[in-house]
Short mmCIF file of C-alpha atoms in Angstrom, two decimals:
data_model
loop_
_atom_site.label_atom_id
_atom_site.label_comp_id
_atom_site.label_asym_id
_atom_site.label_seq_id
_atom_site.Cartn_x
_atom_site.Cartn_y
_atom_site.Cartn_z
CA UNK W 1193 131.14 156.72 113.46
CA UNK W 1194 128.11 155.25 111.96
CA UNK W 1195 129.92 151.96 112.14
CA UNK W 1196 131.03 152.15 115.78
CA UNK W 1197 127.57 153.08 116.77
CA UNK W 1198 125.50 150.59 115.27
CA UNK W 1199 128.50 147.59 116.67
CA UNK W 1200 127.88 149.12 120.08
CA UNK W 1201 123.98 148.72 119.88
CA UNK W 1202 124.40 145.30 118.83
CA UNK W 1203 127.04 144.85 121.69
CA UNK W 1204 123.83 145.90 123.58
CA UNK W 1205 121.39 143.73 122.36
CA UNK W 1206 123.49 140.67 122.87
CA UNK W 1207 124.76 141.35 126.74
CA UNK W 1208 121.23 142.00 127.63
CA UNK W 1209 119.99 138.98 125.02
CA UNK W 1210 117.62 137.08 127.26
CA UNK W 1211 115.66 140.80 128.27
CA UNK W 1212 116.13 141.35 124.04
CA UNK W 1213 114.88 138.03 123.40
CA UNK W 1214 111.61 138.20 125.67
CA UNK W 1215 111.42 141.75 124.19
CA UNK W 1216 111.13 140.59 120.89
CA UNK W 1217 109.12 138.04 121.99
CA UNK W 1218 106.44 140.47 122.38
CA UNK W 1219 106.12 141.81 118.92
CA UNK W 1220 106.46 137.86 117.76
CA UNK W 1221 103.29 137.32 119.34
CA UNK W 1222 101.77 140.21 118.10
CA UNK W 1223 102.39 140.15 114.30
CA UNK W 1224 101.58 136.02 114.51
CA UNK W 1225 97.87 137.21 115.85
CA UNK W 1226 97.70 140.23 113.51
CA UNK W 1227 99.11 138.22 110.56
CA UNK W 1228 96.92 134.86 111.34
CA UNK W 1229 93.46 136.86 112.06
CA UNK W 1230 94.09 138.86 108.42
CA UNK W 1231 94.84 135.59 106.49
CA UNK W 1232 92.22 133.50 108.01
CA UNK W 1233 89.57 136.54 107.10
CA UNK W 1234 91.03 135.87 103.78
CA UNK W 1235 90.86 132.52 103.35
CA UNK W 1236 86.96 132.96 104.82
CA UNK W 1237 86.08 135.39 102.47
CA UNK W 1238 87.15 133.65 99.70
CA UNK W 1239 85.92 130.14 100.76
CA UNK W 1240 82.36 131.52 101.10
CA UNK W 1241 82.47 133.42 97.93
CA UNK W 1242 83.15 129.83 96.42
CA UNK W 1243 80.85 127.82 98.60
CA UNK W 1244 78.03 130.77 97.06
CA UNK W 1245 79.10 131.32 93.94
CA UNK W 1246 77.37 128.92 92.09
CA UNK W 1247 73.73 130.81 93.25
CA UNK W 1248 75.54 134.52 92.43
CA UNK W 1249 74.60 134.50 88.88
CA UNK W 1250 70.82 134.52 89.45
CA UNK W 1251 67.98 136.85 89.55
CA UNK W 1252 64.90 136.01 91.08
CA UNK W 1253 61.28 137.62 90.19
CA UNK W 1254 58.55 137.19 92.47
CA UNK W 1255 54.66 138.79 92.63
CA UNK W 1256 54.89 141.62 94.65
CA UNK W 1257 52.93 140.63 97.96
CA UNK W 1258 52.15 144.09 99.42
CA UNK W 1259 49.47 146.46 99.19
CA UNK W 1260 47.80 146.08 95.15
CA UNK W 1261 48.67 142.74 95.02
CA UNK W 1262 50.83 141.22 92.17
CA UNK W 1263 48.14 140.29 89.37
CA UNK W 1264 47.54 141.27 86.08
CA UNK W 1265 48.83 142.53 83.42
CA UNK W 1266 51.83 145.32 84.35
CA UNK W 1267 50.64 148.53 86.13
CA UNK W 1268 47.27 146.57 86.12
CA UNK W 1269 46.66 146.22 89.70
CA UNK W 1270 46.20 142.27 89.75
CA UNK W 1271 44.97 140.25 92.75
CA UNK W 1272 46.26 136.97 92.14
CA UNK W 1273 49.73 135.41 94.02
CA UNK W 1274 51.03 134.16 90.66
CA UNK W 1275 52.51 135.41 88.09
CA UNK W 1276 50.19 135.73 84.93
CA UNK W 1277 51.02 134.62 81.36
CA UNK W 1278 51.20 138.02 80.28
CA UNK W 1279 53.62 139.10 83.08
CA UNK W 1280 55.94 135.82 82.12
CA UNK W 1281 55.90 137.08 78.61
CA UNK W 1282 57.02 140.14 79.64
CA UNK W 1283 60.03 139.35 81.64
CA UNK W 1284 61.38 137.27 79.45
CA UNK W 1285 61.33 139.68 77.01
CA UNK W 1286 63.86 141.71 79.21
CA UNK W 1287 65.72 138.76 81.00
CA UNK W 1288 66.62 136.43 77.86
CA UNK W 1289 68.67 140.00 77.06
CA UNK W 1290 70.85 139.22 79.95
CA UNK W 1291 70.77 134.68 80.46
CA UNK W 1292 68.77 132.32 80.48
CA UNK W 1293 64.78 132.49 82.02
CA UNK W 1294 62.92 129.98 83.25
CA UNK W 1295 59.43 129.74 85.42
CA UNK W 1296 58.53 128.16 88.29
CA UNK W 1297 55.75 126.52 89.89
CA UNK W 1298 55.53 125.67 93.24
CA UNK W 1299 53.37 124.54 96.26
CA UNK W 1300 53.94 122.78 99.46
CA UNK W 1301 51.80 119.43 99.11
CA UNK W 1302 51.13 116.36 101.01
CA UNK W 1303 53.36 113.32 100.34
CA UNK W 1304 52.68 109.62 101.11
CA UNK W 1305 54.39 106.38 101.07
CA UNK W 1306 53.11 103.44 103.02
CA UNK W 1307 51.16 104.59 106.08
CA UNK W 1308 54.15 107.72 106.29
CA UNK W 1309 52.48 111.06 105.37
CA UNK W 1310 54.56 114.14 105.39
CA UNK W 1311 54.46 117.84 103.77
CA UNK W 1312 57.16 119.46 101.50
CA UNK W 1313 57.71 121.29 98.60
CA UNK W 1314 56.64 120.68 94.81
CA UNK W 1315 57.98 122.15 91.97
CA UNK W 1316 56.87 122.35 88.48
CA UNK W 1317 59.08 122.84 85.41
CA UNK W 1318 59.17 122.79 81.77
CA UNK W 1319 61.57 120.08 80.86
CA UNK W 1320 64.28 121.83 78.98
CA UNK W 1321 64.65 124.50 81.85
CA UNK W 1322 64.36 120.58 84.27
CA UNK W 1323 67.62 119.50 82.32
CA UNK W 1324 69.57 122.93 82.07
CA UNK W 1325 69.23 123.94 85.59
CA UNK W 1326 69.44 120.40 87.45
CA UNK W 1327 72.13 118.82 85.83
CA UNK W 1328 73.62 117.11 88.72
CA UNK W 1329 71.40 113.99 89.08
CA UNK W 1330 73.51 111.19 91.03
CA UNK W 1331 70.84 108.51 90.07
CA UNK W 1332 68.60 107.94 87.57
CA UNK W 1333 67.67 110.49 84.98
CA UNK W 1334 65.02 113.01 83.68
CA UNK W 1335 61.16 112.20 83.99
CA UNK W 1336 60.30 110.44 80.55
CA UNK W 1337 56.82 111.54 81.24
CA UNK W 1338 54.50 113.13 83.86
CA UNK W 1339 53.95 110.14 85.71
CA UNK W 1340 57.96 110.11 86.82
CA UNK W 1341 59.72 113.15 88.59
CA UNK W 1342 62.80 114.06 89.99
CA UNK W 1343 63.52 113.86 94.00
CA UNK W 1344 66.07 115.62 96.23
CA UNK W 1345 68.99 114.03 97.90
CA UNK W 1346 68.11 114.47 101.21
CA UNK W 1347 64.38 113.59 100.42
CA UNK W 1348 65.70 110.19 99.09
CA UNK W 1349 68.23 109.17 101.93
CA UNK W 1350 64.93 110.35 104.55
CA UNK W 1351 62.55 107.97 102.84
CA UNK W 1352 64.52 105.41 101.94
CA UNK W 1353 63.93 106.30 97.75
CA UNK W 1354 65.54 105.46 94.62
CA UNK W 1355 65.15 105.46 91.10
CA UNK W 1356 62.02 103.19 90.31
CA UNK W 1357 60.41 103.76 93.74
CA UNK W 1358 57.16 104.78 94.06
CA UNK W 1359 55.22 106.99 95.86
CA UNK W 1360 52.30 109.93 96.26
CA UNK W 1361 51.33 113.21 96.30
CA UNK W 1362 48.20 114.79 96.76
CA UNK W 1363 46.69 111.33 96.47
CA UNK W 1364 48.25 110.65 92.58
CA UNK W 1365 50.98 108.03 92.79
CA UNK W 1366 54.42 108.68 91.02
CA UNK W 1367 57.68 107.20 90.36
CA UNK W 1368 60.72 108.70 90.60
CA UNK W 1369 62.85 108.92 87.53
CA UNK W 1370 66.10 110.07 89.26
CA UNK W 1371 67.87 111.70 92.52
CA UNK W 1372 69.31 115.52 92.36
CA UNK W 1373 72.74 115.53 93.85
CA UNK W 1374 72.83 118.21 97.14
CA UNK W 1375 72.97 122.00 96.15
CA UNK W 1376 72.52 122.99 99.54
CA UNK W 1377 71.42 126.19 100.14
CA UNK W 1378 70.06 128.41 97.04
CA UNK W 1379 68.68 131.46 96.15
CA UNK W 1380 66.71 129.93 92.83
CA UNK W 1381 65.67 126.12 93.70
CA UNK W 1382 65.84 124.38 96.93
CA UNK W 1383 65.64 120.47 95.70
CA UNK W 1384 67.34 118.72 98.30
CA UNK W 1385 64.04 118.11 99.98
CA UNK W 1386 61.57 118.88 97.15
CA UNK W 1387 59.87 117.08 94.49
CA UNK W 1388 60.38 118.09 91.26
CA UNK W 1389 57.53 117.02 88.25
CA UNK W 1390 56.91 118.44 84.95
CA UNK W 1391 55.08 121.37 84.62
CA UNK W 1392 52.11 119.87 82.49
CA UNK W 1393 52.07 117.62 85.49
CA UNK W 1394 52.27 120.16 88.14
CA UNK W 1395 49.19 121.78 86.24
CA UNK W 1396 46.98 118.52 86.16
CA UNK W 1397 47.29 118.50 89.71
CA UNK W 1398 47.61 121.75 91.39
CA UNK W 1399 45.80 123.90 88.73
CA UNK W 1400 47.49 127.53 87.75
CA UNK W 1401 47.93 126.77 84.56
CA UNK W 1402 50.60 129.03 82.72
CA UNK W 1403 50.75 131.27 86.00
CA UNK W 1404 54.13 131.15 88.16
CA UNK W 1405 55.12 131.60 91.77
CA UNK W 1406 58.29 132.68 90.33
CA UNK W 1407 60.53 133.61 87.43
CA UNK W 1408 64.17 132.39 87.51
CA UNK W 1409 66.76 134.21 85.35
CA UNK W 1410 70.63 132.29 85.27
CA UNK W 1411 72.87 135.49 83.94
CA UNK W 1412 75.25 135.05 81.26
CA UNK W 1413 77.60 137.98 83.02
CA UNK W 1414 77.43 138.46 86.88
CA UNK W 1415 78.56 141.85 86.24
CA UNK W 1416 75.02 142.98 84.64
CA UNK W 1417 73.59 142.06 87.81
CA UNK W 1418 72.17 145.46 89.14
CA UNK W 1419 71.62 146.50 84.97
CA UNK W 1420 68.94 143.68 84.79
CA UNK W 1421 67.68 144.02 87.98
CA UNK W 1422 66.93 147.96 86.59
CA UNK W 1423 65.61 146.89 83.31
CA UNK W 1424 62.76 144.36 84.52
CA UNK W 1425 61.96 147.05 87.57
CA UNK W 1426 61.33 149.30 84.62
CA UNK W 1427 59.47 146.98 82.48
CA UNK W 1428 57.24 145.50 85.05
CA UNK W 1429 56.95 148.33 87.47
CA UNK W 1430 56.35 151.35 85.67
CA UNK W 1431 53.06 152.57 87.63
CA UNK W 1432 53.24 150.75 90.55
CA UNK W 1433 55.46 147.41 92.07
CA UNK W 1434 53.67 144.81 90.40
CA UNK W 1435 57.02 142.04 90.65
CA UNK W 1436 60.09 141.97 93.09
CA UNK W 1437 63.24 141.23 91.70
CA UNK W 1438 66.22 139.47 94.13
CA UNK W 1439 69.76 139.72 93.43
CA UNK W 1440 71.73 136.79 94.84
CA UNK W 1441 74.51 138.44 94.29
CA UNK W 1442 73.74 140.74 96.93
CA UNK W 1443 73.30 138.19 99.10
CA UNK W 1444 76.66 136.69 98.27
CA UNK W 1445 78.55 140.55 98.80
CA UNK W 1446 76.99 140.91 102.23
CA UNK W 1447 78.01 137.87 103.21
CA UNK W 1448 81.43 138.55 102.32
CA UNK W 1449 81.56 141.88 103.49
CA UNK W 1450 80.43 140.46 107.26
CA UNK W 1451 82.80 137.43 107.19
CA UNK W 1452 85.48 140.45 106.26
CA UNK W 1453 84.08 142.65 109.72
CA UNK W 1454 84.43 139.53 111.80
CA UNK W 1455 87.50 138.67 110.95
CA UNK W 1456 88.79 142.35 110.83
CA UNK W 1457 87.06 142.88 114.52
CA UNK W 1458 89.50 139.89 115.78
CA UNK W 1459 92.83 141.52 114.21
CA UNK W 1460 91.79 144.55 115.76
CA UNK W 1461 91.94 142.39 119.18
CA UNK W 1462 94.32 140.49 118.27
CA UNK W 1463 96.81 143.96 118.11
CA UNK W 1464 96.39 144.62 121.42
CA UNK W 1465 98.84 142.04 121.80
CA UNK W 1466 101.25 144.57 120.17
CA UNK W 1467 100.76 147.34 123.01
CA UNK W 1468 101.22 144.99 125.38
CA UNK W 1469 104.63 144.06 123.67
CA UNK W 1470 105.09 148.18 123.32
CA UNK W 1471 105.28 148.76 127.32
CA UNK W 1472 107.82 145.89 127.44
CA UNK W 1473 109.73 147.49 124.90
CA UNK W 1474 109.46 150.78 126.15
CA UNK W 1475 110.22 149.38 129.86
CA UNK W 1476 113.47 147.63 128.70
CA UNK W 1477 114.84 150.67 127.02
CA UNK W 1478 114.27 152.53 129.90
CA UNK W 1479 116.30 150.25 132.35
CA UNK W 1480 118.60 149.99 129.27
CA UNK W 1481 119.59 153.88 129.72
CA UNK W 1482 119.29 154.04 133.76
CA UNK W 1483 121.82 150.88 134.04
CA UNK W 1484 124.25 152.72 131.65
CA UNK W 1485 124.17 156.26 133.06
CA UNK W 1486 127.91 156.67 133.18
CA UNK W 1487 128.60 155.23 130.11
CA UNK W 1488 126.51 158.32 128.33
CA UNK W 1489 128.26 160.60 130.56
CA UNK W 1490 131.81 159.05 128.93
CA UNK W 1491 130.20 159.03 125.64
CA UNK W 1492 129.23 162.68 126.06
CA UNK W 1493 132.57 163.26 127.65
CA UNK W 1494 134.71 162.29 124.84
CA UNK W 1495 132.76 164.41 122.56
CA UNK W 1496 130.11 161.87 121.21
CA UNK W 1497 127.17 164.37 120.11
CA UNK W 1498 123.26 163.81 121.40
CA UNK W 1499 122.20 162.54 117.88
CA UNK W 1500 124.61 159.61 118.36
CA UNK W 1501 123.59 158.92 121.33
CA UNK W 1502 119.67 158.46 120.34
CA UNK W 1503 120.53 156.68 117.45
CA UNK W 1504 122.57 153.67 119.50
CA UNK W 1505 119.45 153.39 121.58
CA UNK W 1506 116.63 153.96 118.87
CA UNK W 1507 118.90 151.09 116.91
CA UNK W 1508 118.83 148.88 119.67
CA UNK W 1509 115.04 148.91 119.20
CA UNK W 1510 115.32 148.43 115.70
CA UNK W 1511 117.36 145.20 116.01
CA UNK W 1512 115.01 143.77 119.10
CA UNK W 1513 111.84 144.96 116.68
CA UNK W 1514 113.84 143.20 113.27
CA UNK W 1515 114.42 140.01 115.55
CA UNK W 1516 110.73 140.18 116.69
CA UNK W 1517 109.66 140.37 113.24
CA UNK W 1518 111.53 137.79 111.31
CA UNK W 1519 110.50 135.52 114.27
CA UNK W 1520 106.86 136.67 113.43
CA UNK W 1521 106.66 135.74 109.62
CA UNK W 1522 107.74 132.35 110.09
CA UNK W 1523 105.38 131.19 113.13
CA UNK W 1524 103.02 133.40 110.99
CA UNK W 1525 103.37 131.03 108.22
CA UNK W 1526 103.42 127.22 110.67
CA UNK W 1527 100.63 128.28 112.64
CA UNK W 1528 98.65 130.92 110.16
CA UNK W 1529 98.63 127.52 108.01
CA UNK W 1530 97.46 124.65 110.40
CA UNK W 1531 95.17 127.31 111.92
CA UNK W 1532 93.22 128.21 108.59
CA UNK W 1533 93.13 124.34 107.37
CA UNK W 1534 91.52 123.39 110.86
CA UNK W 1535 89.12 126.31 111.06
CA UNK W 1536 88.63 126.94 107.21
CA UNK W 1537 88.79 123.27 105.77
CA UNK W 1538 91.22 123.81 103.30
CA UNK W 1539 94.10 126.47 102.64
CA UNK W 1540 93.39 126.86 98.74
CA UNK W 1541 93.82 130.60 98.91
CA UNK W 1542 96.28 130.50 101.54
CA UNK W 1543 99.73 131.20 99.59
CA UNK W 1544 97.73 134.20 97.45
CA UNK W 1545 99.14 137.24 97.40
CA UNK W 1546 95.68 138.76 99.42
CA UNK W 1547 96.28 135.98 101.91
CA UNK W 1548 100.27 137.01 102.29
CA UNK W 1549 100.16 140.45 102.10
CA UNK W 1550 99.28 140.63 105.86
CA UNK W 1551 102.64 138.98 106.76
CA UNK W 1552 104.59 142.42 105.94
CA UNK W 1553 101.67 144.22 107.26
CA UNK W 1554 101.93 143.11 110.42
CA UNK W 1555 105.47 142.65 110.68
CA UNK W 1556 105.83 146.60 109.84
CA UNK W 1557 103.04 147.94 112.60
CA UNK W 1558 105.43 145.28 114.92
CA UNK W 1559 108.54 147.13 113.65
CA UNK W 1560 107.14 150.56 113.91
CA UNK W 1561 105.70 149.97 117.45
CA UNK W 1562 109.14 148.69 118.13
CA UNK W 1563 110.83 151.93 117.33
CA UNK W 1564 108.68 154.15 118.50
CA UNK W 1565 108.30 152.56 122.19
CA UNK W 1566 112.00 153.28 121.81
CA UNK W 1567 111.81 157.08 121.03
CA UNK W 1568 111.02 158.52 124.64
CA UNK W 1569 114.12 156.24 125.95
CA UNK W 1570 116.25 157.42 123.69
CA UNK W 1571 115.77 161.29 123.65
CA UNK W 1572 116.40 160.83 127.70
CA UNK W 1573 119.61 158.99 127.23
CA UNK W 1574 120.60 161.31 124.54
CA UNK W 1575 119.77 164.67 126.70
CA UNK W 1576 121.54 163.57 129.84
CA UNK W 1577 123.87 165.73 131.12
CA UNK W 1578 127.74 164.24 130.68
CA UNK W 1579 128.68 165.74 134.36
CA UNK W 1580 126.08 164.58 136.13
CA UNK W 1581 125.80 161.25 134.43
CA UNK W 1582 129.90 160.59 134.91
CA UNK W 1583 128.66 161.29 138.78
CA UNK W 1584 126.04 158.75 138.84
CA UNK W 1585 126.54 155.51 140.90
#
């Protein structure tokens, strides 16, 4: 009987095919917005973790600003904006446990070439940390001494500079030694518009001699994040906040996490679609049992029991949700793919299994939708009475 029942459901689906077809159509629509909206929030999430992983890894330490000041030795209630030598020392004593720590001088200065004067930022370095940190130069190379310095890429293309040019800052004329390819946007060292000069340099000019504006730490593990950030709070803070310690990768998580709520906002939208496609369903299985009235009543007649009868109609939802979901995952797929390499830029993470796993996701809220818009319907058809059903017109 089994058999018999399921062949007549299909009998149903294909008489009524074009009402089955824009049925199904529904749910194809729905599980292509569901499916697309989860995969590009993928794709997102992944791209910016790449696009920001390269400034994950690193801590920085600054001079606490607030009330005390940042100064002195630690718990010593300085009043300077640098960090002292003493204060250096005793970072690194903590950081080189965890990468590699380097400091950081900087100052926004004036600049000059020709009659063009302009402000922007100056940083001092030692020249080891100079050739472990920037190793992307695109011209040149390192300063060979503290007459030459490094320049950003975008300060270069602005002024029309390149290795062997020359020009000054703070009144002191210098020559650029090489160009730092673009890192964009950074949590340790923003070059692309910077000047960068050696730190015995940087100390001839702008004074501060062995005190930083900054101490940069480059982790050997990303997962000791949070463990360093805890051991330097302890080291340097243990009467009062002397430093301030940033964790990128912080930054980097929340970043994530709000590319992830977009995205998952938009499926959330995007599944209306899929009620809208549940009052079709549920409309169509209702004219479905009103148009065959008298057929129950035969069914009934003959001694077909109520369970069979709610099973041909709760099948015929299945099959018009099945259709509506194969149909889904493969104009998931087309579209889910062009629409991800036009708004993403690339579809690198596209055929992971985090990126796919939304296509049976979405295709089983379609098919479950599906059958139950087709519950109600059914449990009418199947509670009919046979008499008065074999008397309807």
């Amino acid at each position: 009987m089994k058999d018999i029942i399921f062949a007549m459901a299909l009998r149903n689906v294909k008489i009524n095919y074009l009402r089955s077809i824009l049925a199904a159509l529904g749910i194809t629509i729905g599980i292509i917005s569901i499916a697309s909206m989860g995969m590009l929030g993928t794709n997102m999430t992944y791209s910016v973790k790449d696009s920001l992983s390269s400034m994950a890894d690193k801590l920085t330490v600054n001079p606490y600003s607030g009330k005390g000041g940042g100064g002195g030795a630690p718990g010593g209630g300085g009043t300077t904006d640098n960090l002292t030598k003493a204060q250096y020392k005793n970072i690194l004593k903590v950081a080189d446990q965890y990468g590699y720590a380097y400091g950081v001088h900087s100052i926004r200065a004036k600049v000059q070439k020709g009659k063009d004067e302009w402000s922007t930022t100056i940083y001092g370095l030692e020249t080891p940390a100079m050739k472990r940190v920037l190793e992307n130069i695109s011209e040149g190379g390192y300063p060979s001494s503290d007459g030459s310095v490094l320049i950003g890429a975008t300060f270069a293309s602005d002024n029309n500079l390149e290795p062997g040019s020359k020009f000054t800052v703070s009144g002191q004329g210098l020559k650029v030694a090489g160009v730092i390819a673009s890192r964009g946007m950074s949590m340790d060292l923003n070059t692309d518009s910077a000047v960068v000069m050696t730190k015995s340099k940087y100390e001839s000019m702008f004074g501060a001699t062995d005190e930083y504006n900054q101490v940069n730490i480059i982790l050997d593990n990303i997962d000791e994040a949070s463990e360093a950030v805890n051991a330097i709070d302890k080291q340097m803070n243990r009467r009062e906040e002397v430093v301030r310690v940033q964790d990128s990768s912080r930054f980097v998580t929340m970043i994530s996490s709000s590319v992830t709520t977009i995205t998952s906002f938009a499926s959330l939208i995007a599944g209306i679609s899929l009620l809208v496609a549940a009052v079709s369903i549920f409309n169509i299985m209702m004219m479905s049992v009103t148009e065959r009235i008298r057929e129950i009543g035969v069914l009934r007649s003959i001694g077909t029991q109520k369970k069979e009868i709610l099973r041909i109609f709760l099948y015929e939802a299945t099959l018009i949700g099945v259709l509506g979901a194969l149909a889904g995952m493969t104009f998931s797929l087309i579209i889910g793919y062009v629409f991800i390499q036009v708004m993403v830029g690339n579809t690198k993470y596209f055929f992971t299994v985090d990126s796919l796993i939304h296509l049976p996701y979405a295709m089983a809220i379609g098919l479950v939708i599906c059958i139950i818009s087709g519950i109600y319907p059914a449990w009418r058809g199947a509670n009919m009475d046979p008499i008065e059903a074999l008397r309807a017109d």
